[in-house]
């Protein structure tokens, strides 16, 4: 009898230990991969779709920019795709997030650190529509992108202020720049505002002061809780007037190792003075700021 009890107890202990070990290892994995902020909810999974959530993922592409956006119903949008040397990484990101089709692709402006990886992306997944501003570049990178676009039978739609993009019934997608034509590529950047319930995001490309001023003058509502800091934190962007109009709570700087001194200390100081929480790809890895329409769930890779 005693023997039997001992045996049962040992078995029970063994089962309990296994659960503890399993629990610990699962928790360990989650923490390793994503550090969750302000929530114990799991926004850790990279898989598609997250019912009811708008996911804005600032992909770590080193010095460059790329935002993958997944709508509450699983629609997808990609804004920029990093530099040429990030092509493989971009294709892998899309696989990781389970993206086989991009409903909307935006090339904010024809600089290599934004459109470099777009040709491979377009070659490798199905694409609904593509938007780019009306400005050309005579680089191989740009030509290669145009080639990929035409071999997919796609036609570039002109990115400009005033467009409302048809994407997901629950999410408003407004293009708010370029307001005016310019021969400066950065100032031709497509700028997109997303609104989902009471939450909002402003994705600024490399728009500089001139474009920021145009957006202010256009009278559009610039307020957004989440802001992509313009031009990788260069001091040519995030002018005090613009920052005030946007009034973000959270900001992301898409930056990697670079020789430009991005992000500039002036801009970091300006953001900190305005009480903005700043996330950076060079320090945090990929940053995801998801919304359920009311609150934000922030997850960083490291
Ligand atoms: Zn750039």
mmCIF file of N, CA, C and O in Angstrom, residues 63-144:
data_model
loop_
_atom_site.group_PDB
_atom_site.id
_atom_site.type_symbol
_atom_site.label_atom_id
_atom_site.label_comp_id
_atom_site.label_asym_id
_atom_site.label_seq_id
_atom_site.Cartn_x
_atom_site.Cartn_y
_atom_site.Cartn_z
ATOM 1 N N UNK A 63 19.958 50.351 -41.973
ATOM 2 C CA UNK A 63 19.739 51.750 -42.353
ATOM 3 C C UNK A 63 18.829 51.779 -43.582
ATOM 4 O O UNK A 63 19.269 51.576 -44.707
ATOM 5 N N UNK A 64 17.570 52.034 -43.333
ATOM 6 C CA UNK A 64 16.566 52.017 -44.394
ATOM 7 C C UNK A 64 15.216 51.979 -43.725
ATOM 8 O O UNK A 64 15.129 52.162 -42.506
ATOM 9 N N UNK A 65 14.169 51.753 -44.514
ATOM 10 C CA UNK A 65 12.841 51.744 -43.908
ATOM 11 C C UNK A 65 11.955 50.692 -44.551
ATOM 12 O O UNK A 65 12.058 50.417 -45.752
ATOM 13 N N UNK A 66 11.080 50.108 -43.738
ATOM 14 C CA UNK A 66 10.061 49.187 -44.239
ATOM 15 C C UNK A 66 9.018 48.956 -43.157
ATOM 16 O O UNK A 66 9.356 48.638 -42.022
ATOM 17 N N UNK A 67 7.759 49.151 -43.525
ATOM 18 C CA UNK A 67 6.674 48.888 -42.594
ATOM 19 C C UNK A 67 5.697 47.902 -43.216
ATOM 20 O O UNK A 67 5.194 48.117 -44.300
ATOM 21 N N UNK A 68 5.488 46.807 -42.495
ATOM 22 C CA UNK A 68 4.505 45.808 -42.906
ATOM 23 C C UNK A 68 3.254 46.024 -42.055
ATOM 24 O O UNK A 68 3.347 46.105 -40.831
ATOM 25 N N UNK A 69 2.118 46.157 -42.721
ATOM 26 C CA UNK A 69 0.891 46.459 -41.984
ATOM 27 C C UNK A 69 -0.152 45.389 -42.288
ATOM 28 O O UNK A 69 -0.398 45.059 -43.446
ATOM 29 N N UNK A 70 -0.728 44.845 -41.222
ATOM 30 C CA UNK A 70 -1.721 43.784 -41.363
ATOM 31 C C UNK A 70 -3.022 44.269 -40.726
ATOM 32 O O UNK A 70 -3.026 44.701 -39.573
ATOM 33 N N UNK A 71 -4.086 44.220 -41.490
ATOM 34 C CA UNK A 71 -5.357 44.793 -41.018
ATOM 35 C C UNK A 71 -6.119 43.804 -40.139
ATOM 36 O O UNK A 71 -5.804 42.612 -40.114
ATOM 37 N N UNK A 72 -7.148 44.288 -39.425
ATOM 38 C CA UNK A 72 -7.931 43.400 -38.557
ATOM 39 C C UNK A 72 -8.515 42.195 -39.300
ATOM 40 O O UNK A 72 -8.702 41.138 -38.711
ATOM 41 N N UNK A 73 -8.794 42.335 -40.598
ATOM 42 C CA UNK A 73 -9.350 41.192 -41.324
ATOM 43 C C UNK A 73 -8.294 40.441 -42.123
ATOM 44 O O UNK A 73 -8.619 39.566 -42.923
ATOM 45 N N UNK A 74 -7.025 40.794 -41.905
ATOM 46 C CA UNK A 74 -5.943 40.055 -42.555
ATOM 47 C C UNK A 74 -5.466 40.617 -43.880
ATOM 48 O O UNK A 74 -4.696 39.983 -44.589
ATOM 49 N N UNK A 75 -5.932 41.835 -44.229
ATOM 50 C CA UNK A 75 -5.407 42.480 -45.447
ATOM 51 C C UNK A 75 -3.984 42.954 -45.156
ATOM 52 O O UNK A 75 -3.623 43.203 -43.998
ATOM 53 N N UNK A 76 -3.191 43.087 -46.209
ATOM 54 C CA UNK A 76 -1.776 43.427 -45.996
ATOM 55 C C UNK A 76 -1.343 44.638 -46.809
ATOM 56 O O UNK A 76 -1.869 44.900 -47.899
ATOM 57 N N UNK A 77 -0.386 45.360 -46.261
ATOM 58 C CA UNK A 77 0.182 46.518 -46.956
ATOM 59 C C UNK A 77 1.667 46.562 -46.623
ATOM 60 O O UNK A 77 2.060 46.285 -45.489
ATOM 61 N N UNK A 78 2.485 46.895 -47.613
ATOM 62 C CA UNK A 78 3.917 47.058 -47.355
ATOM 63 C C UNK A 78 4.329 48.434 -47.822
ATOM 64 O O UNK A 78 4.101 48.809 -48.981
ATOM 65 N N UNK A 79 4.911 49.196 -46.915
ATOM 66 C CA UNK A 79 5.444 50.502 -47.282
ATOM 67 C C UNK A 79 6.963 50.387 -47.249
ATOM 68 O O UNK A 79 7.555 50.126 -46.200
ATOM 69 N N UNK A 80 7.586 50.501 -48.414
ATOM 70 C CA UNK A 80 9.044 50.405 -48.560
ATOM 71 C C UNK A 80 9.581 49.011 -48.198
ATOM 72 O O UNK A 80 8.879 48.211 -47.565
ATOM 73 N N UNK A 81 10.826 48.761 -48.619
ATOM 74 C CA UNK A 81 11.373 47.415 -48.415
ATOM 75 C C UNK A 81 12.889 47.427 -48.203
ATOM 76 O O UNK A 81 13.583 46.490 -48.576
ATOM 77 N N UNK A 82 13.393 48.509 -47.591
ATOM 78 C CA UNK A 82 14.824 48.561 -47.267
ATOM 79 C C UNK A 82 15.713 48.611 -48.508
ATOM 80 O O UNK A 82 15.237 48.724 -49.639
ATOM 81 N N UNK A 83 17.001 48.529 -48.273
ATOM 82 C CA UNK A 83 18.003 48.647 -49.336
ATOM 83 C C UNK A 83 18.162 47.349 -50.139
ATOM 84 O O UNK A 83 17.625 46.313 -49.749
ATOM 85 N N UNK A 84 18.916 47.413 -51.225
ATOM 86 C CA UNK A 84 19.138 46.243 -52.080
ATOM 87 C C UNK A 84 19.675 45.036 -51.309
ATOM 88 O O UNK A 84 19.274 43.904 -51.564
ATOM 89 N N UNK A 85 20.575 45.290 -50.355
ATOM 90 C CA UNK A 85 21.175 44.166 -49.624
ATOM 91 C C UNK A 85 20.199 43.545 -48.602
ATOM 92 O O UNK A 85 20.562 42.608 -47.895
ATOM 93 N N UNK A 86 18.983 44.060 -48.521
ATOM 94 C CA UNK A 86 17.988 43.526 -47.586
ATOM 95 C C UNK A 86 16.951 42.649 -48.291
ATOM 96 O O UNK A 86 16.001 42.179 -47.657
ATOM 97 N N UNK A 87 17.136 42.452 -49.600
ATOM 98 C CA UNK A 87 16.123 41.722 -50.392
ATOM 99 C C UNK A 87 15.768 40.366 -49.802
ATOM 100 O O UNK A 87 14.587 40.042 -49.614
ATOM 101 N N UNK A 88 16.819 39.599 -49.505
ATOM 102 C CA UNK A 88 16.620 38.248 -48.971
ATOM 103 C C UNK A 88 15.907 38.325 -47.630
ATOM 104 O O UNK A 88 14.973 37.555 -47.344
ATOM 105 N N UNK A 89 16.342 39.273 -46.818
ATOM 106 C CA UNK A 89 15.760 39.466 -45.480
ATOM 107 C C UNK A 89 14.282 39.829 -45.596
ATOM 108 O O UNK A 89 13.441 39.303 -44.870
ATOM 109 N N UNK A 90 13.964 40.689 -46.566
ATOM 110 C CA UNK A 90 12.564 41.093 -46.775
ATOM 111 C C UNK A 90 11.692 39.893 -47.153
ATOM 112 O O UNK A 90 10.594 39.720 -46.635
ATOM 113 N N UNK A 91 12.206 39.095 -48.087
ATOM 114 C CA UNK A 91 11.440 37.921 -48.522
ATOM 115 C C UNK A 91 11.220 36.981 -47.330
ATOM 116 O O UNK A 91 10.132 36.428 -47.146
ATOM 117 N N UNK A 92 12.250 36.857 -46.485
ATOM 118 C CA UNK A 92 12.120 36.024 -45.283
ATOM 119 C C UNK A 92 11.108 36.583 -44.296
ATOM 120 O O UNK A 92 10.340 35.829 -43.709
ATOM 121 N N UNK A 93 11.119 37.905 -44.114
ATOM 122 C CA UNK A 93 10.140 38.525 -43.221
ATOM 123 C C UNK A 93 8.725 38.174 -43.678
ATOM 124 O O UNK A 93 7.879 37.788 -42.880
ATOM 125 N N UNK A 94 8.478 38.312 -44.972
ATOM 126 C CA UNK A 94 7.131 38.040 -45.487
ATOM 127 C C UNK A 94 6.733 36.594 -45.201
ATOM 128 O O UNK A 94 5.610 36.308 -44.814
ATOM 129 N N UNK A 95 7.696 35.688 -45.355
ATOM 130 C CA UNK A 95 7.433 34.270 -45.046
ATOM 131 C C UNK A 95 7.102 34.109 -43.572
ATOM 132 O O UNK A 95 6.131 33.447 -43.204
ATOM 133 N N UNK A 96 7.947 34.718 -42.723
ATOM 134 C CA UNK A 96 7.750 34.609 -41.262
ATOM 135 C C UNK A 96 6.371 35.079 -40.834
ATOM 136 O O UNK A 96 5.760 34.502 -39.936
ATOM 137 N N UNK A 97 5.901 36.161 -41.445
ATOM 138 C CA UNK A 97 4.603 36.710 -41.067
ATOM 139 C C UNK A 97 3.455 36.052 -41.836
ATOM 140 O O UNK A 97 2.307 36.452 -41.701
ATOM 141 N N UNK A 98 3.799 35.090 -42.669
ATOM 142 C CA UNK A 98 2.777 34.352 -43.397
ATOM 143 C C UNK A 98 2.118 35.158 -44.509
ATOM 144 O O UNK A 98 0.967 34.914 -44.858
ATOM 145 N N UNK A 99 2.855 36.129 -45.069
ATOM 146 C CA UNK A 99 2.282 37.000 -46.104
ATOM 147 C C UNK A 99 2.570 36.416 -47.490
ATOM 148 O O UNK A 99 3.727 36.300 -47.898
ATOM 149 N N UNK A 100 1.500 36.050 -48.192
ATOM 150 C CA UNK A 100 1.667 35.511 -49.547
ATOM 151 C C UNK A 100 1.192 36.514 -50.584
ATOM 152 O O UNK A 100 1.473 36.400 -51.762
ATOM 153 N N UNK A 101 0.395 37.475 -50.100
ATOM 154 C CA UNK A 101 -0.121 38.490 -51.001
ATOM 155 C C UNK A 101 -0.056 39.841 -50.302
ATOM 156 O O UNK A 101 -0.382 39.943 -49.113
ATOM 157 N N UNK A 102 0.370 40.854 -51.040
ATOM 158 C CA UNK A 102 0.345 42.220 -50.512
ATOM 159 C C UNK A 102 -0.751 42.964 -51.253
ATOM 160 O O UNK A 102 -0.685 43.137 -52.474
ATOM 161 N N UNK A 103 -1.785 43.371 -50.524
ATOM 162 C CA UNK A 103 -2.896 44.051 -51.176
ATOM 163 C C UNK A 103 -2.474 45.430 -51.680
ATOM 164 O O UNK A 103 -2.893 45.857 -52.740
ATOM 165 N N UNK A 104 -1.649 46.099 -50.881
ATOM 166 C CA UNK A 104 -1.137 47.410 -51.305
ATOM 167 C C UNK A 104 0.368 47.463 -51.053
ATOM 168 O O UNK A 104 0.846 47.048 -49.995
ATOM 169 N N UNK A 105 1.106 47.958 -52.040
ATOM 170 C CA UNK A 105 2.533 48.224 -51.871
ATOM 171 C C UNK A 105 2.746 49.708 -52.126
ATOM 172 O O UNK A 105 2.192 50.277 -53.069
ATOM 173 N N UNK A 106 3.529 50.342 -51.254
ATOM 174 C CA UNK A 106 3.858 51.756 -51.456
ATOM 175 C C UNK A 106 5.371 51.907 -51.468
ATOM 176 O O UNK A 106 6.048 51.437 -50.554
ATOM 177 N N UNK A 107 5.882 52.524 -52.515
ATOM 178 C CA UNK A 107 7.287 52.932 -52.542
ATOM 179 C C UNK A 107 7.267 54.422 -52.242
ATOM 180 O O UNK A 107 6.831 55.205 -53.080
ATOM 181 N N UNK A 108 7.660 54.812 -51.025
ATOM 182 C CA UNK A 108 7.437 56.214 -50.624
ATOM 183 C C UNK A 108 8.144 57.211 -51.539
ATOM 184 O O UNK A 108 7.613 58.270 -51.842
ATOM 185 N N UNK A 109 9.361 56.880 -51.954
ATOM 186 C CA UNK A 109 10.129 57.735 -52.879
ATOM 187 C C UNK A 109 11.283 56.897 -53.410
ATOM 188 O O UNK A 109 11.681 55.921 -52.775
ATOM 189 N N UNK A 110 11.834 57.287 -54.581
ATOM 190 C CA UNK A 110 12.765 56.360 -55.243
ATOM 191 C C UNK A 110 14.208 56.343 -54.720
ATOM 192 O O UNK A 110 15.139 56.247 -55.502
ATOM 193 N N UNK A 111 14.408 56.390 -53.415
ATOM 194 C CA UNK A 111 15.756 56.240 -52.864
ATOM 195 C C UNK A 111 15.996 54.782 -52.506
ATOM 196 O O UNK A 111 15.088 54.086 -52.034
ATOM 197 N N UNK A 112 17.247 54.334 -52.696
ATOM 198 C CA UNK A 112 17.585 52.916 -52.554
ATOM 199 C C UNK A 112 17.270 52.349 -51.170
ATOM 200 O O UNK A 112 16.886 51.185 -51.047
ATOM 201 N N UNK A 113 17.405 53.167 -50.112
ATOM 202 C CA UNK A 113 17.168 52.627 -48.767
ATOM 203 C C UNK A 113 15.680 52.384 -48.490
ATOM 204 O O UNK A 113 15.303 51.874 -47.436
ATOM 205 N N UNK A 114 14.830 52.742 -49.466
ATOM 206 C CA UNK A 114 13.389 52.509 -49.333
ATOM 207 C C UNK A 114 12.871 51.520 -50.380
ATOM 208 O O UNK A 114 12.076 50.652 -50.071
ATOM 209 N N UNK A 115 13.342 51.689 -51.624
ATOM 210 C CA UNK A 115 12.797 50.824 -52.686
ATOM 211 C C UNK A 115 13.752 49.704 -53.101
ATOM 212 O O UNK A 115 13.397 48.865 -53.927
ATOM 213 N N UNK A 116 14.959 49.669 -52.507
ATOM 214 C CA UNK A 116 15.973 48.680 -52.914
ATOM 215 C C UNK A 116 15.464 47.248 -52.916
ATOM 216 O O UNK A 116 15.729 46.493 -53.847
ATOM 217 N N UNK A 117 14.724 46.867 -51.872
ATOM 218 C CA UNK A 117 14.264 45.474 -51.762
ATOM 219 C C UNK A 117 12.922 45.220 -52.419
ATOM 220 O O UNK A 117 12.445 44.089 -52.445
ATOM 221 N N UNK A 118 12.312 46.275 -52.972
ATOM 222 C CA UNK A 118 10.935 46.125 -53.491
ATOM 223 C C UNK A 118 10.845 45.231 -54.726
ATOM 224 O O UNK A 118 9.851 44.523 -54.901
ATOM 225 N N UNK A 119 11.871 45.253 -55.575
ATOM 226 C CA UNK A 119 11.795 44.429 -56.799
ATOM 227 C C UNK A 119 11.654 42.952 -56.446
ATOM 228 O O UNK A 119 10.770 42.254 -56.960
ATOM 229 N N UNK A 120 12.507 42.469 -55.523
ATOM 230 C CA UNK A 120 12.432 41.058 -55.116
ATOM 231 C C UNK A 120 11.103 40.731 -54.448
ATOM 232 O O UNK A 120 10.534 39.657 -54.653
ATOM 233 N N UNK A 121 10.615 41.674 -53.637
ATOM 234 C CA UNK A 121 9.328 41.470 -52.960
ATOM 235 C C UNK A 121 8.226 41.277 -53.997
ATOM 236 O O UNK A 121 7.432 40.336 -53.925
ATOM 237 N N UNK A 122 8.207 42.165 -54.988
ATOM 238 C CA UNK A 122 7.167 42.103 -56.029
ATOM 239 C C UNK A 122 7.299 40.818 -56.841
ATOM 240 O O UNK A 122 6.308 40.199 -57.214
ATOM 241 N N UNK A 123 8.556 40.389 -57.078
ATOM 242 C CA UNK A 123 8.771 39.133 -57.801
ATOM 243 C C UNK A 123 8.240 37.933 -57.020
ATOM 244 O O UNK A 123 7.843 36.939 -57.599
ATOM 245 N N UNK A 124 8.279 38.027 -55.685
ATOM 246 C CA UNK A 124 8.028 36.810 -54.907
ATOM 247 C C UNK A 124 6.622 36.657 -54.330
ATOM 248 O O UNK A 124 6.281 35.570 -53.876
ATOM 249 N N UNK A 125 5.830 37.730 -54.273
ATOM 250 C CA UNK A 125 4.452 37.554 -53.787
ATOM 251 C C UNK A 125 3.452 38.198 -54.756
ATOM 252 O O UNK A 125 3.836 38.979 -55.626
ATOM 253 N N UNK A 126 2.190 37.848 -54.550
ATOM 254 C CA UNK A 126 1.126 38.458 -55.340
ATOM 255 C C UNK A 126 0.944 39.902 -54.857
ATOM 256 O O UNK A 126 1.026 40.160 -53.656
ATOM 257 N N UNK A 127 0.713 40.832 -55.786
ATOM 258 C CA UNK A 127 0.544 42.234 -55.396
ATOM 259 C C UNK A 127 -0.769 42.773 -55.952
ATOM 260 O O UNK A 127 -1.083 42.569 -57.131
ATOM 261 N N UNK A 128 -1.548 43.447 -55.086
ATOM 262 C CA UNK A 128 -2.803 44.057 -55.533
ATOM 263 C C UNK A 128 -2.538 45.342 -56.294
ATOM 264 O O UNK A 128 -2.672 45.397 -57.512
ATOM 265 N N UNK A 129 -2.146 46.379 -55.587
ATOM 266 C CA UNK A 129 -1.817 47.619 -56.292
ATOM 267 C C UNK A 129 -0.567 48.252 -55.698
ATOM 268 O O UNK A 129 -0.202 48.000 -54.551
ATOM 269 N N UNK A 130 0.074 49.070 -56.521
ATOM 270 C CA UNK A 130 1.314 49.722 -56.083
ATOM 271 C C UNK A 130 1.211 51.231 -56.301
ATOM 272 O O UNK A 130 0.747 51.690 -57.346
ATOM 273 N N UNK A 131 1.627 51.967 -55.277
ATOM 274 C CA UNK A 131 1.612 53.431 -55.325
ATOM 275 C C UNK A 131 3.030 53.976 -55.192
ATOM 276 O O UNK A 131 3.784 53.550 -54.326
ATOM 277 N N UNK A 132 3.357 54.937 -56.050
ATOM 278 C CA UNK A 132 4.635 55.647 -55.927
ATOM 279 C C UNK A 132 4.412 57.100 -56.353
ATOM 280 O O UNK A 132 3.554 57.376 -57.181
ATOM 281 N N UNK A 133 5.190 58.025 -55.763
ATOM 282 C CA UNK A 133 5.008 59.428 -56.155
ATOM 283 C C UNK A 133 5.546 59.670 -57.564
ATOM 284 O O UNK A 133 6.367 58.896 -58.061
ATOM 285 N N UNK A 134 5.065 60.744 -58.185
ATOM 286 C CA UNK A 134 5.483 61.064 -59.557
ATOM 287 C C UNK A 134 6.857 61.709 -59.558
ATOM 288 O O UNK A 134 6.990 62.920 -59.701
ATOM 289 N N UNK A 135 7.884 60.903 -59.331
ATOM 290 C CA UNK A 135 9.250 61.404 -59.453
ATOM 291 C C UNK A 135 10.124 60.218 -59.856
ATOM 292 O O UNK A 135 9.946 59.109 -59.350
ATOM 293 N N UNK A 136 10.996 60.486 -60.825
ATOM 294 C CA UNK A 136 11.817 59.406 -61.377
ATOM 295 C C UNK A 136 13.203 59.421 -60.749
ATOM 296 O O UNK A 136 13.594 60.398 -60.111
ATOM 297 N N UNK A 137 13.922 58.346 -60.967
ATOM 298 C CA UNK A 137 15.319 58.323 -60.566
ATOM 299 C C UNK A 137 16.035 57.534 -61.647
ATOM 300 O O UNK A 137 15.473 56.591 -62.197
ATOM 301 N N UNK A 138 17.262 57.934 -61.992
ATOM 302 C CA UNK A 138 17.926 57.201 -63.081
ATOM 303 C C UNK A 138 18.887 56.138 -62.548
ATOM 304 O O UNK A 138 19.908 55.849 -63.150
ATOM 305 N N UNK A 139 18.549 55.571 -61.401
ATOM 306 C CA UNK A 139 19.413 54.542 -60.813
ATOM 307 C C UNK A 139 19.010 53.151 -61.307
ATOM 308 O O UNK A 139 17.883 52.935 -61.748
ATOM 309 N N UNK A 140 19.960 52.227 -61.198
ATOM 310 C CA UNK A 140 19.689 50.829 -61.555
ATOM 311 C C UNK A 140 18.594 50.264 -60.653
ATOM 312 O O UNK A 140 17.751 49.479 -61.082
ATOM 313 N N UNK A 141 18.647 50.655 -59.368
ATOM 314 C CA UNK A 141 17.662 50.199 -58.394
ATOM 315 C C UNK A 141 16.249 50.536 -58.844
ATOM 316 O O UNK A 141 15.346 49.697 -58.816
ATOM 317 N N UNK A 142 16.058 51.777 -59.299
ATOM 318 C CA UNK A 142 14.743 52.233 -59.735
ATOM 319 C C UNK A 142 14.311 51.495 -60.994
ATOM 320 O O UNK A 142 13.174 51.030 -61.111
ATOM 321 N N UNK A 143 15.256 51.350 -61.942
ATOM 322 C CA UNK A 143 14.934 50.639 -63.197
ATOM 323 C C UNK A 143 14.541 49.197 -62.927
ATOM 324 O O UNK A 143 13.610 48.666 -63.526
ATOM 325 N N UNK A 144 15.281 48.578 -62.004
ATOM 326 C CA UNK A 144 15.005 47.187 -61.669
ATOM 327 C C UNK A 144 13.609 47.040 -61.041
ATOM 328 O O UNK A 144 12.897 46.065 -61.308
#
